[in-house]
Amino acid sequence: MAARRRSDTRFHHVHGANVRMDPSRTQATRVESFANGLCFSREPLGPGQIFLVEIEEKERGWCGHLRVGLTAHDPQSLEVVPEYSLPDLVNLGDTWVFAITRNHNRVAPDGAPARAQGFLSEPYLLIERARIPRDKLVGRSRPGRYSRLLDDLYRTNVLPPTARRSRIGVLYAPRPDGTADMHIVINGEDMGPSARGLPAARPLYAVVDVFASTKSVRVIQVDYGFPSLQTLCRLVIQKHVVHRLAIDGLDLPPLLKNFCKYE
């Protein structure tokens, strides 16, 4: 049986001029303006290793949202951190960045079945040969007692990609020809290959641009290996309810109910 291991991902000490890091370098906050919010992973990602962040804070008054991607540039080699990931960092070459939008949806290939709504009932997200535990991939808002809008989001298990507590990750999956595909994962769903032909033999760093209406993000650590007994129990409970709000009616301790709703 494979041992569980944690991917200790953090932000690089090289970042945009308007970014403030917490002491652990797992939270990045843009302290002014709407730009100069570029961040990088501390180390290059391994094949199939996801760099996952959660949107902690939003700021009204700006147009645009979080941007994520990969770069083959070592952040320490940059003479000046670009003001923007798009287009500045991309224009340096060997960089692939995409803007996350409110309606960022996966486009299924022709003939592929539509995505089923409801719980993410499988314990792993499979991308090529990568096997990523879903346990940490799903972010959830906390609806108010009378919030019909968020209740509807709970019923359909959908959280807007740009919403607070949404979780967004980036990784690369090697191909047999020696290149790699970049994948963006939004709240547990793979958006498909966002870019192809990446140089898999070169170190690839995650890029997170804390841009415009996205003010603060936090790195989420992902445990790899077999799911815990706690996670397996949650999956069993989820399979026997119609939607997440139905968990409130179960005769379970409040902490367990919250855990079963990914809170």
PDB file of C-alpha atoms in Angstrom:
ATOM      1  CA  MET A   1       0.000   0.000   0.000  1.00  0.00           C
ATOM      2  CA  ALA A   2       1.383   3.376  -1.013  1.00  0.00           C
ATOM      3  CA  ALA A   3       2.090   5.778   1.817  1.00  0.00           C
ATOM      4  CA  ARG A   4       0.286   9.091   1.907  1.00  0.00           C
ATOM      5  CA  ARG A   5       2.527  12.015   1.126  1.00  0.00           C
ATOM      6  CA  ARG A   6       1.905  15.735   1.159  1.00  0.00           C
ATOM      7  CA  SER A   7       3.045  18.031  -1.592  1.00  0.00           C
ATOM      8  CA  ASP A   8       4.572  20.975   0.296  1.00  0.00           C
ATOM      9  CA  THR A   9       3.801  23.744  -2.184  1.00  0.00           C
ATOM     10  CA  ARG A  10       4.514  27.397  -1.416  1.00  0.00           C
ATOM     11  CA  PHE A  11       5.017  30.660  -3.256  1.00  0.00           C
ATOM     12  CA  HIS A  12       8.435  31.772  -4.463  1.00  0.00           C
ATOM     13  CA  HIS A  13      10.147  34.674  -2.703  1.00  0.00           C
ATOM     14  CA  VAL A  14      10.266  36.438  -6.091  1.00  0.00           C
ATOM     15  CA  HIS A  15       6.915  38.086  -6.822  1.00  0.00           C
ATOM     16  CA  GLY A  16       5.209  41.233  -8.078  1.00  0.00           C
ATOM     17  CA  ALA A  17       5.769  44.603  -6.435  1.00  0.00           C
ATOM     18  CA  ASN A  18       2.237  44.833  -5.033  1.00  0.00           C
ATOM     19  CA  VAL A  19       2.185  41.357  -3.463  1.00  0.00           C
ATOM     20  CA  ARG A  20       2.485  40.803   0.278  1.00  0.00           C
ATOM     21  CA  MET A  21       3.266  37.263   1.428  1.00  0.00           C
ATOM     22  CA  ASP A  22       2.439  35.824   4.830  1.00  0.00           C
ATOM     23  CA  PRO A  23       5.408  34.358   6.787  1.00  0.00           C
ATOM     24  CA  SER A  24       4.725  30.827   5.490  1.00  0.00           C
ATOM     25  CA  ARG A  25       4.555  32.041   1.865  1.00  0.00           C
ATOM     26  CA  THR A  26       1.252  30.215   1.400  1.00  0.00           C
ATOM     27  CA  GLN A  27      -0.938  33.329   1.193  1.00  0.00           C
ATOM     28  CA  ALA A  28      -0.457  36.089  -1.358  1.00  0.00           C
ATOM     29  CA  THR A  29      -2.344  39.379  -1.122  1.00  0.00           C
ATOM     30  CA  ARG A  30      -2.237  42.271  -3.568  1.00  0.00           C
ATOM     31  CA  VAL A  31      -2.063  45.334  -1.348  1.00  0.00           C
ATOM     32  CA  GLU A  32      -2.727  48.073  -3.905  1.00  0.00           C
ATOM     33  CA  SER A  33      -3.714  48.781  -7.505  1.00  0.00           C
ATOM     34  CA  PHE A  34      -4.954  45.955  -9.741  1.00  0.00           C
ATOM     35  CA  ALA A  35      -1.640  44.807 -11.261  1.00  0.00           C
ATOM     36  CA  ASN A  36       1.889  43.767 -10.201  1.00  0.00           C
ATOM     37  CA  GLY A  37       0.354  40.720  -8.548  1.00  0.00           C
ATOM     38  CA  LEU A  38       2.468  37.995 -10.171  1.00  0.00           C
ATOM     39  CA  CYS A  39       3.420  34.978  -8.031  1.00  0.00           C
ATOM     40  CA  PHE A  40       5.276  31.758  -8.773  1.00  0.00           C
ATOM     41  CA  SER A  41       5.618  28.370  -7.170  1.00  0.00           C
ATOM     42  CA  ARG A  42       8.683  28.054  -4.951  1.00  0.00           C
ATOM     43  CA  GLU A  43       9.912  25.029  -6.917  1.00  0.00           C
ATOM     44  CA  PRO A  44       9.230  23.544 -10.353  1.00  0.00           C
ATOM     45  CA  LEU A  45       6.227  21.233 -10.408  1.00  0.00           C
ATOM     46  CA  GLY A  46       6.615  17.504 -10.867  1.00  0.00           C
ATOM     47  CA  PRO A  47       4.656  15.648 -13.564  1.00  0.00           C
ATOM     48  CA  GLY A  48       1.019  15.478 -12.516  1.00  0.00           C
ATOM     49  CA  GLN A  49       1.630  17.633  -9.414  1.00  0.00           C
ATOM     50  CA  ILE A  50      -1.074  20.247  -8.989  1.00  0.00           C
ATOM     51  CA  PHE A  51      -0.440  23.750  -7.673  1.00  0.00           C
ATOM     52  CA  LEU A  52      -3.764  24.560  -6.028  1.00  0.00           C
ATOM     53  CA  VAL A  53      -4.962  27.891  -4.642  1.00  0.00           C
ATOM     54  CA  GLU A  54      -8.173  29.088  -3.032  1.00  0.00           C
ATOM     55  CA  ILE A  55      -9.547  32.575  -3.584  1.00  0.00           C
ATOM     56  CA  GLU A  56      -9.516  34.140  -0.117  1.00  0.00           C
ATOM     57  CA  GLU A  57     -10.590  37.710  -0.801  1.00  0.00           C
ATOM     58  CA  LYS A  58     -12.185  39.696  -3.617  1.00  0.00           C
ATOM     59  CA  GLU A  59     -12.032  43.443  -4.329  1.00  0.00           C
ATOM     60  CA  ARG A  60     -14.796  45.315  -6.098  1.00  0.00           C
ATOM     61  CA  GLY A  61     -14.255  47.970  -8.702  1.00  0.00           C
ATOM     62  CA  TRP A  62     -11.861  46.114 -11.014  1.00  0.00           C
ATOM     63  CA  CYS A  63     -12.488  44.301 -14.288  1.00  0.00           C
ATOM     64  CA  GLY A  64     -10.827  40.885 -14.579  1.00  0.00           C
ATOM     65  CA  HIS A  65      -9.991  37.928 -12.358  1.00  0.00           C
ATOM     66  CA  LEU A  66      -7.298  35.456 -11.351  1.00  0.00           C
ATOM     67  CA  ARG A  67      -4.873  34.207 -14.018  1.00  0.00           C
ATOM     68  CA  VAL A  68      -2.965  30.921 -13.785  1.00  0.00           C
ATOM     69  CA  GLY A  69      -0.505  28.957 -15.862  1.00  0.00           C
ATOM     70  CA  LEU A  70       3.035  27.630 -16.174  1.00  0.00           C
ATOM     71  CA  THR A  71       6.398  29.093 -17.118  1.00  0.00           C
ATOM     72  CA  ALA A  72       9.772  27.575 -17.970  1.00  0.00           C
ATOM     73  CA  HIS A  73      11.506  30.682 -16.620  1.00  0.00           C
ATOM     74  CA  ASP A  74      13.133  30.362 -13.206  1.00  0.00           C
ATOM     75  CA  PRO A  75      11.655  33.315 -11.256  1.00  0.00           C
ATOM     76  CA  GLN A  76      15.139  34.149  -9.931  1.00  0.00           C
ATOM     77  CA  SER A  77      16.340  34.661 -13.508  1.00  0.00           C
ATOM     78  CA  LEU A  78      13.891  37.521 -14.109  1.00  0.00           C
ATOM     79  CA  GLU A  79      15.592  40.902 -14.007  1.00  0.00           C
ATOM     80  CA  VAL A  80      12.229  42.515 -13.279  1.00  0.00           C
ATOM     81  CA  VAL A  81       8.969  40.751 -12.437  1.00  0.00           C
ATOM     82  CA  PRO A  82       6.525  41.746 -15.193  1.00  0.00           C
ATOM     83  CA  GLU A  83       3.555  43.901 -14.301  1.00  0.00           C
ATOM     84  CA  TYR A  84       1.109  41.465 -15.927  1.00  0.00           C
ATOM     85  CA  SER A  85       1.128  37.758 -16.741  1.00  0.00           C
ATOM     86  CA  LEU A  86      -0.900  38.581 -19.859  1.00  0.00           C
ATOM     87  CA  PRO A  87       0.679  39.766 -22.055  1.00  0.00           C
ATOM     88  CA  ASP A  88       3.999  40.735 -20.413  1.00  0.00           C
ATOM     89  CA  LEU A  89       5.178  37.397 -18.982  1.00  0.00           C
ATOM     90  CA  VAL A  90       3.788  35.417 -21.919  1.00  0.00           C
ATOM     91  CA  ASN A  91       5.661  37.675 -24.336  1.00  0.00           C
ATOM     92  CA  LEU A  92       8.948  36.507 -22.776  1.00  0.00           C
ATOM     93  CA  GLY A  93       8.255  33.107 -24.329  1.00  0.00           C
ATOM     94  CA  ASP A  94       7.988  29.617 -22.826  1.00  0.00           C
ATOM     95  CA  THR A  95       5.042  30.743 -20.700  1.00  0.00           C
ATOM     96  CA  TRP A  96       1.408  29.638 -20.884  1.00  0.00           C
ATOM     97  CA  VAL A  97      -1.185  31.626 -18.913  1.00  0.00           C
ATOM     98  CA  PHE A  98      -4.977  31.741 -19.044  1.00  0.00           C
ATOM     99  CA  ALA A  99      -7.457  34.106 -17.433  1.00  0.00           C
ATOM    100  CA  ILE A 100     -10.113  32.534 -15.232  1.00  0.00           C
ATOM    101  CA  THR A 101     -13.560  33.938 -16.004  1.00  0.00           C
ATOM    102  CA  ARG A 102     -16.857  33.743 -14.151  1.00  0.00           C
ATOM    103  CA  ASN A 103     -18.251  31.399 -16.813  1.00  0.00           C
ATOM    104  CA  HIS A 104     -15.071  29.393 -17.370  1.00  0.00           C
ATOM    105  CA  ASN A 105     -16.502  26.065 -18.497  1.00  0.00           C
ATOM    106  CA  ARG A 106     -14.945  22.936 -19.890  1.00  0.00           C
ATOM    107  CA  VAL A 107     -15.596  22.468 -23.597  1.00  0.00           C
ATOM    108  CA  ALA A 108     -16.251  18.779 -24.192  1.00  0.00           C
ATOM    109  CA  PRO A 109     -14.865  17.251 -27.415  1.00  0.00           C
ATOM    110  CA  ASP A 110     -17.381  16.439 -30.165  1.00  0.00           C
ATOM    111  CA  GLY A 111     -19.319  13.322 -29.284  1.00  0.00           C
ATOM    112  CA  ALA A 112     -18.244  13.332 -25.627  1.00  0.00           C
ATOM    113  CA  PRO A 113     -21.012  12.964 -23.041  1.00  0.00           C
ATOM    114  CA  ALA A 114     -22.032  16.049 -21.098  1.00  0.00           C
ATOM    115  CA  ARG A 115     -20.756  16.418 -17.554  1.00  0.00           C
ATOM    116  CA  ALA A 116     -23.165  15.035 -15.013  1.00  0.00           C
ATOM    117  CA  GLN A 117     -24.303  17.453 -12.326  1.00  0.00           C
ATOM    118  CA  GLY A 118     -24.113  16.465  -8.702  1.00  0.00           C
ATOM    119  CA  PHE A 119     -21.496  15.240  -6.295  1.00  0.00           C
ATOM    120  CA  LEU A 120     -17.933  14.596  -7.301  1.00  0.00           C
ATOM    121  CA  SER A 121     -18.350  11.005  -6.186  1.00  0.00           C
ATOM    122  CA  GLU A 122     -15.051   9.541  -7.379  1.00  0.00           C
ATOM    123  CA  PRO A 123     -12.173   9.861  -4.887  1.00  0.00           C
ATOM    124  CA  TYR A 124      -9.603  10.717  -7.606  1.00  0.00           C
ATOM    125  CA  LEU A 125      -9.380  13.065 -10.541  1.00  0.00           C
ATOM    126  CA  LEU A 126      -7.607  11.261 -13.387  1.00  0.00           C
ATOM    127  CA  ILE A 127      -5.664  13.336 -15.933  1.00  0.00           C
ATOM    128  CA  GLU A 128      -3.606  11.188 -18.277  1.00  0.00           C
ATOM    129  CA  ARG A 129      -1.422   9.214 -15.848  1.00  0.00           C
ATOM    130  CA  ALA A 130      -1.867  11.671 -13.001  1.00  0.00           C
ATOM    131  CA  ARG A 131      -4.109  10.567 -10.123  1.00  0.00           C
ATOM    132  CA  ILE A 132      -5.074  13.489  -7.881  1.00  0.00           C
ATOM    133  CA  PRO A 133      -7.183  13.115  -4.712  1.00  0.00           C
ATOM    134  CA  ARG A 134     -10.381  15.137  -5.054  1.00  0.00           C
ATOM    135  CA  ASP A 135     -10.562  15.735  -1.316  1.00  0.00           C
ATOM    136  CA  LYS A 136      -8.882  19.159  -1.447  1.00  0.00           C
ATOM    137  CA  LEU A 137      -9.883  20.197  -4.964  1.00  0.00           C
ATOM    138  CA  VAL A 138     -13.385  21.419  -4.183  1.00  0.00           C
ATOM    139  CA  GLY A 139     -13.999  24.810  -2.606  1.00  0.00           C
ATOM    140  CA  ARG A 140     -17.395  25.720  -1.217  1.00  0.00           C
ATOM    141  CA  SER A 141     -19.111  28.897  -0.091  1.00  0.00           C
ATOM    142  CA  ARG A 142     -21.145  29.006   3.112  1.00  0.00           C
ATOM    143  CA  PRO A 143     -24.733  29.958   2.275  1.00  0.00           C
ATOM    144  CA  GLY A 144     -26.747  32.117   4.625  1.00  0.00           C
ATOM    145  CA  ARG A 145     -29.912  30.759   6.123  1.00  0.00           C
ATOM    146  CA  TYR A 146     -32.049  32.595   3.560  1.00  0.00           C
ATOM    147  CA  SER A 147     -29.647  32.735   0.643  1.00  0.00           C
ATOM    148  CA  ARG A 148     -31.535  31.104  -2.227  1.00  0.00           C
ATOM    149  CA  LEU A 149     -28.795  31.836  -4.734  1.00  0.00           C
ATOM    150  CA  LEU A 150     -26.097  29.976  -2.823  1.00  0.00           C
ATOM    151  CA  ASP A 151     -28.549  27.222  -1.916  1.00  0.00           C
ATOM    152  CA  ASP A 152     -29.099  26.663  -5.639  1.00  0.00           C
ATOM    153  CA  LEU A 153     -25.353  26.522  -6.170  1.00  0.00           C
ATOM    154  CA  TYR A 154     -25.163  23.880  -3.465  1.00  0.00           C
ATOM    155  CA  ARG A 155     -27.920  21.801  -5.063  1.00  0.00           C
ATOM    156  CA  THR A 156     -26.163  21.733  -8.414  1.00  0.00           C
ATOM    157  CA  ASN A 157     -22.736  21.449  -6.782  1.00  0.00           C
ATOM    158  CA  VAL A 158     -21.564  24.474  -8.765  1.00  0.00           C
ATOM    159  CA  LEU A 159     -19.508  27.379  -7.472  1.00  0.00           C
ATOM    160  CA  PRO A 160     -18.546  30.174  -9.905  1.00  0.00           C
ATOM    161  CA  PRO A 161     -14.810  29.872 -10.697  1.00  0.00           C
ATOM    162  CA  THR A 162     -14.123  33.457  -9.659  1.00  0.00           C
ATOM    163  CA  ALA A 163     -16.082  33.303  -6.391  1.00  0.00           C
ATOM    164  CA  ARG A 164     -14.541  33.501  -2.948  1.00  0.00           C
ATOM    165  CA  ARG A 165     -13.442  30.034  -1.741  1.00  0.00           C
ATOM    166  CA  SER A 166     -13.288  28.714  -5.292  1.00  0.00           C
ATOM    167  CA  ARG A 167     -10.249  26.465  -5.770  1.00  0.00           C
ATOM    168  CA  ILE A 168      -8.186  26.599  -8.934  1.00  0.00           C
ATOM    169  CA  GLY A 169      -5.139  24.514  -9.806  1.00  0.00           C
ATOM    170  CA  VAL A 170      -2.671  24.043 -12.629  1.00  0.00           C
ATOM    171  CA  LEU A 171      -0.519  21.059 -13.603  1.00  0.00           C
ATOM    172  CA  TYR A 172       1.169  19.466 -16.579  1.00  0.00           C
ATOM    173  CA  ALA A 173       0.700  15.947 -17.915  1.00  0.00           C
ATOM    174  CA  PRO A 174       3.589  14.444 -19.938  1.00  0.00           C
ATOM    175  CA  ARG A 175       2.890  12.969 -23.382  1.00  0.00           C
ATOM    176  CA  PRO A 176       4.663  10.023 -25.065  1.00  0.00           C
ATOM    177  CA  ASP A 177       6.420  12.378 -27.509  1.00  0.00           C
ATOM    178  CA  GLY A 178       8.314  14.132 -24.714  1.00  0.00           C
ATOM    179  CA  THR A 179       6.048  17.184 -24.561  1.00  0.00           C
ATOM    180  CA  ALA A 180       3.342  17.937 -22.012  1.00  0.00           C
ATOM    181  CA  ASP A 181      -0.198  19.297 -21.849  1.00  0.00           C
ATOM    182  CA  MET A 182      -1.154  21.989 -19.348  1.00  0.00           C
ATOM    183  CA  HIS A 183      -4.410  21.394 -17.472  1.00  0.00           C
ATOM    184  CA  ILE A 184      -6.387  23.828 -15.342  1.00  0.00           C
ATOM    185  CA  VAL A 185      -8.611  22.326 -12.644  1.00  0.00           C
ATOM    186  CA  ILE A 186     -11.522  24.398 -11.304  1.00  0.00           C
ATOM    187  CA  ASN A 187     -13.359  23.153  -8.219  1.00  0.00           C
ATOM    188  CA  GLY A 188     -12.467  19.553  -8.900  1.00  0.00           C
ATOM    189  CA  GLU A 189     -13.169  19.565 -12.641  1.00  0.00           C
ATOM    190  CA  ASP A 190     -10.496  19.263 -15.305  1.00  0.00           C
ATOM    191  CA  MET A 191     -10.953  21.919 -17.983  1.00  0.00           C
ATOM    192  CA  GLY A 192      -9.075  19.786 -20.507  1.00  0.00           C
ATOM    193  CA  PRO A 193      -5.734  20.630 -22.147  1.00  0.00           C
ATOM    194  CA  SER A 194      -5.371  24.420 -22.046  1.00  0.00           C
ATOM    195  CA  ALA A 195      -2.037  24.325 -23.878  1.00  0.00           C
ATOM    196  CA  ARG A 196      -0.098  21.599 -25.661  1.00  0.00           C
ATOM    197  CA  GLY A 197       3.531  21.064 -26.606  1.00  0.00           C
ATOM    198  CA  LEU A 198       5.074  22.275 -23.346  1.00  0.00           C
ATOM    199  CA  PRO A 199       8.744  21.247 -22.855  1.00  0.00           C
ATOM    200  CA  ALA A 200       8.316  18.483 -20.262  1.00  0.00           C
ATOM    201  CA  ALA A 201      12.098  18.083 -19.877  1.00  0.00           C
ATOM    202  CA  ARG A 202      12.475  21.664 -18.613  1.00  0.00           C
ATOM    203  CA  PRO A 203      11.566  22.858 -15.091  1.00  0.00           C
ATOM    204  CA  LEU A 204       8.038  24.285 -15.137  1.00  0.00           C
ATOM    205  CA  TYR A 205       6.942  26.712 -12.423  1.00  0.00           C
ATOM    206  CA  ALA A 206       3.322  27.523 -11.582  1.00  0.00           C
ATOM    207  CA  VAL A 207       2.193  31.080 -12.319  1.00  0.00           C
ATOM    208  CA  VAL A 208      -0.540  32.739 -10.249  1.00  0.00           C
ATOM    209  CA  ASP A 209      -1.464  36.314 -11.131  1.00  0.00           C
ATOM    210  CA  VAL A 210      -3.475  37.911  -8.296  1.00  0.00           C
ATOM    211  CA  PHE A 211      -5.139  40.259 -10.728  1.00  0.00           C
ATOM    212  CA  ALA A 212      -7.928  42.863 -10.574  1.00  0.00           C
ATOM    213  CA  SER A 213     -10.979  41.623  -8.613  1.00  0.00           C
ATOM    214  CA  THR A 214      -8.995  38.736  -7.086  1.00  0.00           C
ATOM    215  CA  LYS A 215      -7.228  40.288  -4.103  1.00  0.00           C
ATOM    216  CA  SER A 216      -5.880  37.356  -2.069  1.00  0.00           C
ATOM    217  CA  VAL A 217      -5.241  33.646  -2.619  1.00  0.00           C
ATOM    218  CA  ARG A 218      -4.039  30.834  -0.375  1.00  0.00           C
ATOM    219  CA  VAL A 219      -2.109  27.703  -1.341  1.00  0.00           C
ATOM    220  CA  ILE A 220      -3.955  24.456  -0.606  1.00  0.00           C
ATOM    221  CA  GLN A 221      -1.742  21.475   0.210  1.00  0.00           C
ATOM    222  CA  VAL A 222      -2.735  18.243  -1.518  1.00  0.00           C
ATOM    223  CA  ASP A 223      -2.202  14.806   0.009  1.00  0.00           C
ATOM    224  CA  TYR A 224      -1.283  12.131  -2.515  1.00  0.00           C
ATOM    225  CA  GLY A 225      -1.735   8.400  -2.015  1.00  0.00           C
ATOM    226  CA  PHE A 226      -4.728   6.417  -0.807  1.00  0.00           C
ATOM    227  CA  PRO A 227      -7.713   8.412   0.557  1.00  0.00           C
ATOM    228  CA  SER A 228      -8.188   8.470   4.301  1.00  0.00           C
ATOM    229  CA  LEU A 229     -10.931   6.499   6.048  1.00  0.00           C
ATOM    230  CA  GLN A 230     -12.564   9.849   6.829  1.00  0.00           C
ATOM    231  CA  THR A 231     -12.715  10.714   3.137  1.00  0.00           C
ATOM    232  CA  LEU A 232     -14.107   7.286   2.190  1.00  0.00           C
ATOM    233  CA  CYS A 233     -16.859   7.637   4.814  1.00  0.00           C
ATOM    234  CA  ARG A 234     -17.771  11.028   3.382  1.00  0.00           C
ATOM    235  CA  LEU A 235     -18.098   9.524  -0.103  1.00  0.00           C
ATOM    236  CA  VAL A 236     -20.470   6.854   1.206  1.00  0.00           C
ATOM    237  CA  ILE A 237     -22.678   9.473   2.895  1.00  0.00           C
ATOM    238  CA  GLN A 238     -22.705  11.690  -0.196  1.00  0.00           C
ATOM    239  CA  LYS A 239     -23.842   8.864  -2.453  1.00  0.00           C
ATOM    240  CA  HIS A 240     -26.997   8.415  -0.348  1.00  0.00           C
ATOM    241  CA  VAL A 241     -28.269  12.001  -0.437  1.00  0.00           C
ATOM    242  CA  VAL A 242     -29.903  13.955  -3.248  1.00  0.00           C
ATOM    243  CA  HIS A 243     -27.903  17.157  -2.776  1.00  0.00           C
ATOM    244  CA  ARG A 244     -25.548  18.747  -0.277  1.00  0.00           C
ATOM    245  CA  LEU A 245     -28.259  20.576   1.671  1.00  0.00           C
ATOM    246  CA  ALA A 246     -29.950  17.245   2.441  1.00  0.00           C
ATOM    247  CA  ILE A 247     -27.009  16.457   4.715  1.00  0.00           C
ATOM    248  CA  ASP A 248     -28.393  19.022   7.175  1.00  0.00           C
ATOM    249  CA  GLY A 249     -31.325  16.705   7.850  1.00  0.00           C
ATOM    250  CA  LEU A 250     -29.172  13.731   8.804  1.00  0.00           C
ATOM    251  CA  ASP A 251     -28.744  12.692  12.430  1.00  0.00           C
ATOM    252  CA  LEU A 252     -25.029  13.493  12.483  1.00  0.00           C
ATOM    253  CA  PRO A 253     -22.798  15.775  14.587  1.00  0.00           C
ATOM    254  CA  PRO A 254     -22.473  19.320  13.133  1.00  0.00           C
ATOM    255  CA  LEU A 255     -18.735  18.949  12.495  1.00  0.00           C
ATOM    256  CA  LEU A 256     -19.325  15.775  10.486  1.00  0.00           C
ATOM    257  CA  LYS A 257     -22.100  17.449   8.510  1.00  0.00           C
ATOM    258  CA  ASN A 258     -19.789  20.317   7.582  1.00  0.00           C
ATOM    259  CA  PHE A 259     -17.045  17.893   6.601  1.00  0.00           C
ATOM    260  CA  CYS A 260     -19.469  15.977   4.360  1.00  0.00           C
ATOM    261  CA  LYS A 261     -20.391  19.252   2.623  1.00  0.00           C
ATOM    262  CA  TYR A 262     -16.714  20.091   1.960  1.00  0.00           C
ATOM    263  CA  GLU A 263     -16.825  22.948   4.454  1.00  0.00           C
TER     264      GLU A 263
END
